[in-house]
Amino acid sequence: MSRTSRCIRVPKQEGERVRSELKAAGSLDLRSKIGADDGCLLIPILSDGYLDYETVTAELDERECRETDYRELLDLPPDAKEALPCSYDVIGDVLIIKLSDGLLPHRQAVGEALIATVPHIRVVMADSGVKGDLRIRELEAIAGHGPSETVHRESGARLPVDPAKVYFNPRLATERARVAAAVKEGETVIDMFAGAAPFGTVICRNARPEVVYSIDLNPDAERFARESMRLNRITNLVPITGDARAAIRGLPPADRVIMNLPQSADLFLEDALKKTKAGGTIHLHRIAERSEAEALGAKLVSDMAARGLGLRIDSIRELKTYSPSMSVYVFDLIRT
Ligand SMILES: C[S@@+](CC[C@H](N)C(=O)[O-])C[C@H]1O[C@@H](n2cnc3c(N)ncnc32)[C@H](O)[C@@H]1O
């Protein structure tokens, strides 16, 4: 039997990496088998799209093991069944899912269905949202056992993290790998909003920077960054607890600055630019209306020019959907 499936076309050599990223993000559509077409894989997805890959509709073979979808195990009233999320996040052996109010009375059953169907999961946590400057999640264990602290594997690194104490987004794996691949030997890198230092750890494991400074307001972030250095045997990561604007002033000029604060990174751009060497790169993450991303890029350039700081846009990429009309973008900016 075949199913009409929304898929992305992925070159064969990138297929396994993309498949496992989609699976970790809960965006792989397990109801269909992966197909092939003209040298590319057709990977079925639950989201609207993924990165820059072309989205197509294709007839794919249906998977026989339908019980791999947790929703199939649940016997709920039709309204509740309709509201079951088709995606969730997996961080290490912790699965995090957002449930609407109507699903809360059924949360234990939902958690148990997830434990029964998603491999290598120890505990399921219901997520009631990210709060405050530290972007910390409010989590409640709904099935399984043990704490929310775990070790996430990504790009050959082990990332110790507790998503109830420090912000961590497994869906940024491709972006972290992309930035790490751009780092040249001997670079000085500053990550201004580093969380538990996943960018710094992935960079130090996969590239040869001189040093990566990882700044975060949250003291727990530094604790996990230090644990990450120990687990990955890294010596050139420098975790710093503090406000990025103040902390960056005491650091040496950088070849690369990472600004992963999608709500307000632009407010720190002047401080970042003053620390960036001529020809250096800034990766600035920002939420924007899809129709206004180009205009926002132009505004960043003109606002900084008004302050006597030169930059040009190297690229603007859409990273993920944020709301029906907005997405998170990464602006790669070059200091001139
Ligand atoms: C989106 S998260 C970063 C996540 C991390 N880059 C990753 O890849 O998982 C933003 C982080 O910025 C931190 N933060 C917010 N305001 C800050 C500030 N003024 N200075 C330094 N860190 C800040 C928060 O504590 C949070 O950990």
Short mmCIF file of C-alpha atoms and ligand atoms in Angstrom, two decimals:
data_model
loop_
_atom_site.label_atom_id
_atom_site.label_comp_id
_atom_site.label_asym_id
_atom_site.label_seq_id
_atom_site.Cartn_x
_atom_site.Cartn_y
_atom_site.Cartn_z
CA MET A 1 0.00 0.00 0.00
CA SER A 2 1.22 3.50 -0.73
CA ARG A 3 0.50 6.83 0.98
CA THR A 4 0.53 10.34 -0.44
CA SER A 5 3.30 11.92 1.63
CA ARG A 6 4.91 15.33 2.03
CA CYS A 7 8.66 14.81 1.59
CA ILE A 8 11.92 16.60 1.15
CA ARG A 9 14.35 15.75 -1.66
CA VAL A 10 17.78 15.12 -0.14
CA PRO A 11 20.99 14.12 -1.96
CA LYS A 12 21.80 10.49 -1.04
CA GLN A 13 25.07 11.36 0.74
CA GLU A 14 23.21 13.74 3.12
CA GLY A 15 20.30 11.32 3.64
CA GLU A 16 21.31 9.57 6.86
CA ARG A 17 22.30 12.79 8.61
CA VAL A 18 19.05 14.55 7.64
CA ARG A 19 16.94 11.49 8.53
CA SER A 20 18.42 11.31 12.04
CA GLU A 21 18.04 15.08 12.59
CA LEU A 22 14.37 14.89 11.56
CA LYS A 23 13.87 11.88 13.83
CA ALA A 24 15.51 13.65 16.79
CA ALA A 25 13.24 16.64 16.17
CA GLY A 26 10.14 14.41 15.95
CA SER A 27 9.55 15.66 12.38
CA LEU A 28 10.12 12.39 10.50
CA ASP A 29 6.84 10.94 9.23
CA LEU A 30 7.09 7.33 10.39
CA ARG A 31 3.94 6.29 8.53
CA SER A 32 5.78 6.19 5.17
CA LYS A 33 8.99 4.52 4.02
CA ILE A 34 11.79 6.65 2.58
CA GLY A 35 11.66 6.69 -1.24
CA ALA A 36 14.20 7.36 -3.98
CA ASP A 37 14.08 9.54 -7.07
CA ASP A 38 16.82 10.41 -9.53
CA GLY A 39 19.82 10.19 -7.16
CA CYS A 40 17.94 11.76 -4.26
CA LEU A 41 16.10 10.33 -1.26
CA LEU A 42 12.49 11.36 -0.62
CA ILE A 43 12.24 11.65 3.15
CA PRO A 44 8.66 11.92 4.50
CA ILE A 45 8.17 14.78 6.96
CA LEU A 46 5.54 15.99 9.42
CA SER A 47 6.62 19.65 9.25
CA ASP A 48 5.97 22.08 6.37
CA GLY A 49 9.56 21.82 5.17
CA TYR A 50 13.14 21.45 6.36
CA LEU A 51 16.01 23.88 5.81
CA ASP A 52 16.50 24.67 2.13
CA TYR A 53 15.53 21.20 0.85
CA GLU A 54 12.87 21.12 -1.86
CA THR A 55 9.47 19.99 -0.52
CA VAL A 56 7.50 17.65 -2.81
CA THR A 57 4.48 15.35 -2.61
CA ALA A 58 5.10 11.70 -3.51
CA GLU A 59 3.47 8.29 -3.27
CA LEU A 60 5.60 6.35 -0.76
CA ASP A 61 5.21 2.79 0.54
CA GLU A 62 3.30 2.64 3.79
CA ARG A 63 5.20 1.27 6.80
CA GLU A 64 3.76 -1.91 8.17
CA CYS A 65 4.78 -1.16 11.80
CA ARG A 66 2.12 1.51 12.25
CA GLU A 67 2.45 1.23 16.01
CA THR A 68 5.67 3.29 15.70
CA ASP A 69 3.30 6.26 15.74
CA TYR A 70 2.33 6.86 19.39
CA ARG A 71 -1.04 8.27 18.29
CA GLU A 72 -2.09 4.84 17.05
CA LEU A 73 -1.85 3.43 20.60
CA LEU A 74 -4.19 6.00 22.14
CA ASP A 75 -7.89 5.50 22.53
CA LEU A 76 -9.06 9.07 23.19
CA PRO A 77 -12.21 11.11 22.46
CA PRO A 78 -12.11 12.42 18.85
CA ASP A 79 -11.34 16.04 19.89
CA ALA A 80 -8.40 14.97 22.01
CA LYS A 81 -7.12 12.57 19.35
CA GLU A 82 -7.26 15.37 16.79
CA ALA A 83 -5.17 17.61 19.09
CA LEU A 84 -2.32 15.10 19.57
CA PRO A 85 0.92 16.76 18.42
CA CYS A 86 2.68 15.20 15.46
CA SER A 87 6.07 16.47 16.60
CA TYR A 88 8.12 16.64 19.78
CA ASP A 89 11.77 17.08 20.78
CA VAL A 90 14.16 14.38 21.89
CA ILE A 91 17.10 15.56 24.01
CA GLY A 92 19.29 12.60 24.96
CA ASP A 93 16.86 10.10 26.52
CA VAL A 94 14.30 12.79 27.45
CA LEU A 95 11.30 13.37 25.21
CA ILE A 96 9.65 16.80 25.47
CA ILE A 97 6.16 17.41 24.13
CA LYS A 98 3.81 20.40 24.19
CA LEU A 99 0.24 19.47 25.09
CA SER A 100 -2.80 21.70 24.69
CA ASP A 101 -5.10 22.18 27.72
CA GLY A 102 -7.57 19.64 26.32
CA LEU A 103 -4.89 16.94 26.37
CA LEU A 104 -3.70 17.53 29.95
CA PRO A 105 -6.23 15.09 31.51
CA HIS A 106 -4.79 12.43 29.15
CA ARG A 107 -1.13 13.29 29.71
CA GLN A 108 -0.15 10.07 31.44
CA ALA A 109 -1.61 7.96 28.61
CA VAL A 110 0.15 10.16 26.03
CA GLY A 111 3.45 9.78 27.89
CA GLU A 112 3.12 6.02 28.12
CA ALA A 113 2.30 5.73 24.40
CA LEU A 114 5.45 7.73 23.62
CA ILE A 115 7.61 5.57 25.89
CA ALA A 116 6.16 2.49 24.13
CA THR A 117 6.86 3.71 20.61
CA VAL A 118 9.90 6.03 20.59
CA PRO A 119 13.14 4.08 21.03
CA HIS A 120 15.72 4.90 23.76
CA ILE A 121 13.44 7.21 25.74
CA ARG A 122 13.68 7.12 29.56
CA VAL A 123 11.28 9.88 30.55
CA VAL A 124 8.58 11.98 28.86
CA MET A 125 8.13 15.59 29.95
CA ALA A 126 5.19 17.90 29.17
CA ASP A 127 6.47 21.36 28.22
CA SER A 128 4.39 24.38 29.20
CA GLY A 129 6.65 26.84 27.40
CA VAL A 130 9.91 28.76 27.54
CA LYS A 131 9.95 31.60 30.09
CA GLY A 132 12.02 34.66 31.03
CA ASP A 133 15.39 35.98 29.87
CA LEU A 134 17.03 32.62 30.53
CA ARG A 135 14.54 30.92 28.14
CA ILE A 136 14.03 28.02 30.58
CA ARG A 137 11.30 25.44 30.02
CA GLU A 138 8.67 24.54 32.58
CA LEU A 139 8.63 20.73 32.46
CA GLU A 140 6.47 18.10 34.16
CA ALA A 141 7.34 14.39 34.02
CA ILE A 142 4.31 12.51 32.65
CA ALA A 143 5.75 9.01 32.08
CA GLY A 144 8.96 7.06 32.61
CA HIS A 145 11.42 7.73 35.39
CA GLY A 146 14.38 9.84 36.49
CA PRO A 147 15.39 13.48 36.13
CA SER A 148 15.33 15.80 33.10
CA GLU A 149 19.15 16.00 33.13
CA THR A 150 20.63 14.00 30.25
CA VAL A 151 23.42 13.78 27.69
CA HIS A 152 22.49 14.60 24.08
CA ARG A 153 24.64 13.31 21.23
CA GLU A 154 25.22 15.57 18.26
CA SER A 155 27.87 15.85 15.53
CA GLY A 156 30.28 13.56 17.36
CA ALA A 157 29.93 15.49 20.64
CA ARG A 158 28.28 14.64 23.95
CA LEU A 159 26.23 17.56 25.25
CA PRO A 160 25.25 17.33 28.93
CA VAL A 161 22.16 19.42 29.60
CA ASP A 162 19.10 19.76 31.80
CA PRO A 163 16.37 21.37 29.68
CA ALA A 164 14.58 22.39 32.91
CA LYS A 165 17.61 24.48 33.94
CA VAL A 166 19.17 25.77 30.72
CA TYR A 167 17.86 26.43 27.22
CA PHE A 168 18.74 23.78 24.66
CA ASN A 169 17.28 23.26 21.19
CA PRO A 170 18.07 19.94 19.46
CA ARG A 171 16.58 21.34 16.23
CA LEU A 172 19.65 23.59 15.83
CA ALA A 173 21.91 20.58 15.14
CA THR A 174 22.25 21.37 11.42
CA GLU A 175 22.95 25.04 12.14
CA ARG A 176 25.61 24.16 14.71
CA ALA A 177 27.23 21.74 12.21
CA ARG A 178 27.10 24.41 9.49
CA VAL A 179 28.81 27.01 11.69
CA ALA A 180 31.41 24.47 12.88
CA ALA A 181 32.20 23.59 9.25
CA ALA A 182 32.86 27.28 8.52
CA VAL A 183 35.37 27.73 11.38
CA LYS A 184 38.97 27.93 10.14
CA GLU A 185 42.02 26.79 12.05
CA GLY A 186 43.16 29.29 14.69
CA GLU A 187 39.94 31.34 14.81
CA THR A 188 38.82 33.18 17.92
CA VAL A 189 35.08 32.59 18.29
CA ILE A 190 32.64 34.29 20.68
CA ASP A 191 29.22 32.76 21.36
CA MET A 192 27.29 35.58 23.08
CA PHE A 193 24.18 33.59 24.10
CA ALA A 194 25.68 30.15 24.47
CA GLY A 195 23.35 28.18 26.78
CA ALA A 196 25.16 24.96 27.79
CA ALA A 197 27.75 25.64 25.02
CA PRO A 198 26.48 23.29 22.29
CA PHE A 199 27.85 25.57 19.54
CA GLY A 200 31.23 25.80 21.30
CA THR A 201 31.41 22.07 21.98
CA VAL A 202 30.46 21.07 18.41
CA ILE A 203 32.97 23.62 17.04
CA CYS A 204 35.81 22.42 19.30
CA ARG A 205 35.07 18.76 18.45
CA ASN A 206 34.87 19.30 14.69
CA ALA A 207 37.14 22.28 13.90
CA ARG A 208 40.40 23.71 15.23
CA PRO A 209 39.67 27.13 16.70
CA GLU A 210 42.21 28.84 18.90
CA VAL A 211 39.49 29.48 21.48
CA VAL A 212 35.70 29.67 21.83
CA TYR A 213 34.30 32.01 24.49
CA SER A 214 30.81 30.86 25.58
CA ILE A 215 28.86 33.57 27.40
CA ASP A 216 25.50 33.12 29.11
CA LEU A 217 23.55 34.91 31.84
CA ASN A 218 22.52 31.60 33.40
CA PRO A 219 25.03 30.15 35.93
CA ASP A 220 23.70 26.64 35.21
CA ALA A 221 24.81 27.12 31.58
CA GLU A 222 28.43 27.48 32.72
CA ARG A 223 28.11 24.37 34.90
CA PHE A 224 26.96 22.27 31.91
CA ALA A 225 29.55 23.89 29.61
CA ARG A 226 32.31 22.81 32.03
CA GLU A 227 30.86 19.30 32.19
CA SER A 228 30.81 19.28 28.37
CA MET A 229 34.52 20.22 28.29
CA ARG A 230 35.26 17.30 30.61
CA LEU A 231 33.15 14.75 28.69
CA ASN A 232 34.54 15.81 25.29
CA ARG A 233 38.13 16.44 26.49
CA ILE A 234 38.07 20.05 25.28
CA THR A 235 40.53 22.62 26.61
CA ASN A 236 39.95 25.61 24.30
CA LEU A 237 36.40 26.48 25.43
CA VAL A 238 36.05 29.33 27.95
CA PRO A 239 32.63 29.43 29.67
CA ILE A 240 31.70 32.86 31.10
CA THR A 241 28.66 33.65 33.26
CA GLY A 242 27.33 37.16 32.70
CA ASP A 243 25.56 39.63 30.45
CA ALA A 244 26.91 39.35 26.90
CA ARG A 245 27.12 43.12 26.40
CA ALA A 246 29.41 43.55 29.42
CA ALA A 247 31.32 40.27 29.09
CA ILE A 248 32.26 40.73 25.42
CA ARG A 249 34.10 44.01 26.18
CA GLY A 250 36.85 42.17 28.07
CA LEU A 251 37.48 39.65 25.27
CA PRO A 252 40.01 39.81 22.41
CA PRO A 253 38.84 40.64 18.85
CA ALA A 254 36.98 37.73 17.24
CA ASP A 255 37.00 36.13 13.80
CA ARG A 256 33.45 34.89 14.36
CA VAL A 257 30.59 35.84 16.68
CA ILE A 258 27.48 33.71 17.21
CA MET A 259 24.32 35.55 18.29
CA ASN A 260 21.63 32.92 18.93
CA LEU A 261 19.04 35.09 20.71
CA PRO A 262 16.20 35.08 18.17
CA GLN A 263 13.91 37.53 20.04
CA SER A 264 16.43 40.37 20.36
CA ALA A 265 19.94 39.59 19.03
CA ASP A 266 19.90 42.78 16.90
CA LEU A 267 19.96 44.88 20.10
CA PHE A 268 23.46 43.50 20.78
CA LEU A 269 24.79 43.84 17.21
CA GLU A 270 26.72 47.06 17.84
CA ASP A 271 28.61 45.41 20.73
CA ALA A 272 29.30 42.33 18.60
CA LEU A 273 30.53 44.37 15.61
CA LYS A 274 32.94 46.37 17.77
CA LYS A 275 34.54 43.06 18.76
CA THR A 276 34.63 41.54 15.26
CA LYS A 277 37.82 41.75 13.17
CA ALA A 278 37.52 43.28 9.67
CA GLY A 279 36.45 40.40 7.41
CA GLY A 280 35.10 38.47 10.42
CA THR A 281 31.66 36.82 10.41
CA ILE A 282 28.63 37.28 12.65
CA HIS A 283 25.88 34.62 12.67
CA LEU A 284 22.83 36.51 13.96
CA HIS A 285 19.62 34.58 14.62
CA ARG A 286 16.44 36.60 14.51
CA ILE A 287 12.70 35.97 14.25
CA ALA A 288 11.16 37.91 11.35
CA GLU A 289 8.00 38.08 9.29
CA ARG A 290 8.66 35.95 6.20
CA SER A 291 7.85 38.89 3.94
CA GLU A 292 10.25 41.17 5.83
CA ALA A 293 13.49 39.19 6.28
CA GLU A 294 15.31 40.97 3.43
CA ALA A 295 14.17 44.35 4.74
CA LEU A 296 15.38 43.47 8.24
CA GLY A 297 18.81 42.58 6.81
CA ALA A 298 18.98 45.97 5.05
CA LYS A 299 17.94 47.71 8.29
CA LEU A 300 20.72 46.00 10.25
CA VAL A 301 23.23 47.32 7.71
CA SER A 302 21.84 50.89 7.71
CA ASP A 303 21.45 51.07 11.53
CA MET A 304 25.09 50.08 11.98
CA ALA A 305 26.27 52.42 9.19
CA ALA A 306 24.59 55.25 11.13
CA ARG A 307 26.84 54.32 14.07
CA GLY A 308 29.92 54.28 11.85
CA LEU A 309 30.16 50.46 11.77
CA GLY A 310 30.48 48.71 8.40
CA LEU A 311 28.96 45.34 7.56
CA ARG A 312 27.58 43.53 4.56
CA ILE A 313 25.13 40.64 4.28
CA ASP A 314 26.73 37.40 3.17
CA SER A 315 23.50 35.34 3.32
CA ILE A 316 20.06 35.12 4.90
CA ARG A 317 18.73 31.62 5.61
CA GLU A 318 15.40 30.48 6.99
CA LEU A 319 16.08 28.05 9.85
CA LYS A 320 12.60 27.09 11.04
CA THR A 321 8.99 28.15 11.14
CA TYR A 322 8.11 30.20 14.22
CA SER A 323 4.42 31.04 13.59
CA PRO A 324 2.07 31.03 10.58
CA SER A 325 3.71 34.19 9.19
CA MET A 326 7.11 34.25 10.93
CA SER A 327 10.30 32.21 10.78
CA VAL A 328 13.65 32.15 12.56
CA TYR A 329 16.39 33.36 10.20
CA VAL A 330 20.16 33.34 10.41
CA PHE A 331 21.80 36.45 8.99
CA ASP A 332 25.45 35.82 8.13
CA LEU A 333 27.05 39.24 8.32
CA ILE A 334 30.60 40.23 7.36
CA ARG A 335 32.38 43.08 9.17
CA THR A 336 33.83 45.49 6.61
C1 LIG B 1 18.24 30.72 22.42
S1 LIG B 1 19.18 30.42 23.87
C2 LIG B 1 20.75 29.87 23.27
C3 LIG B 1 20.81 28.44 22.99
C4 LIG B 1 22.12 27.90 22.53
N1 LIG B 1 22.82 28.77 21.63
C5 LIG B 1 21.88 26.55 21.85
O1 LIG B 1 22.40 26.33 20.75
O2 LIG B 1 21.19 25.71 22.44
C6 LIG B 1 19.56 32.02 24.40
C7 LIG B 1 20.43 32.06 25.64
O3 LIG B 1 20.79 33.42 25.88
C8 LIG B 1 20.89 33.62 27.27
N2 LIG B 1 20.78 35.07 27.47
C9 LIG B 1 19.68 35.86 27.40
N3 LIG B 1 20.02 37.16 27.55
C10 LIG B 1 21.37 37.19 27.70
C11 LIG B 1 22.32 38.25 27.90
N4 LIG B 1 21.93 39.52 27.97
N5 LIG B 1 23.62 37.90 28.00
C12 LIG B 1 24.02 36.61 27.94
N6 LIG B 1 23.17 35.57 27.78
C13 LIG B 1 21.86 35.86 27.66
C14 LIG B 1 19.79 32.78 27.87
O4 LIG B 1 20.10 32.42 29.20
C15 LIG B 1 19.78 31.56 26.92
O5 LIG B 1 20.55 30.50 27.43
#
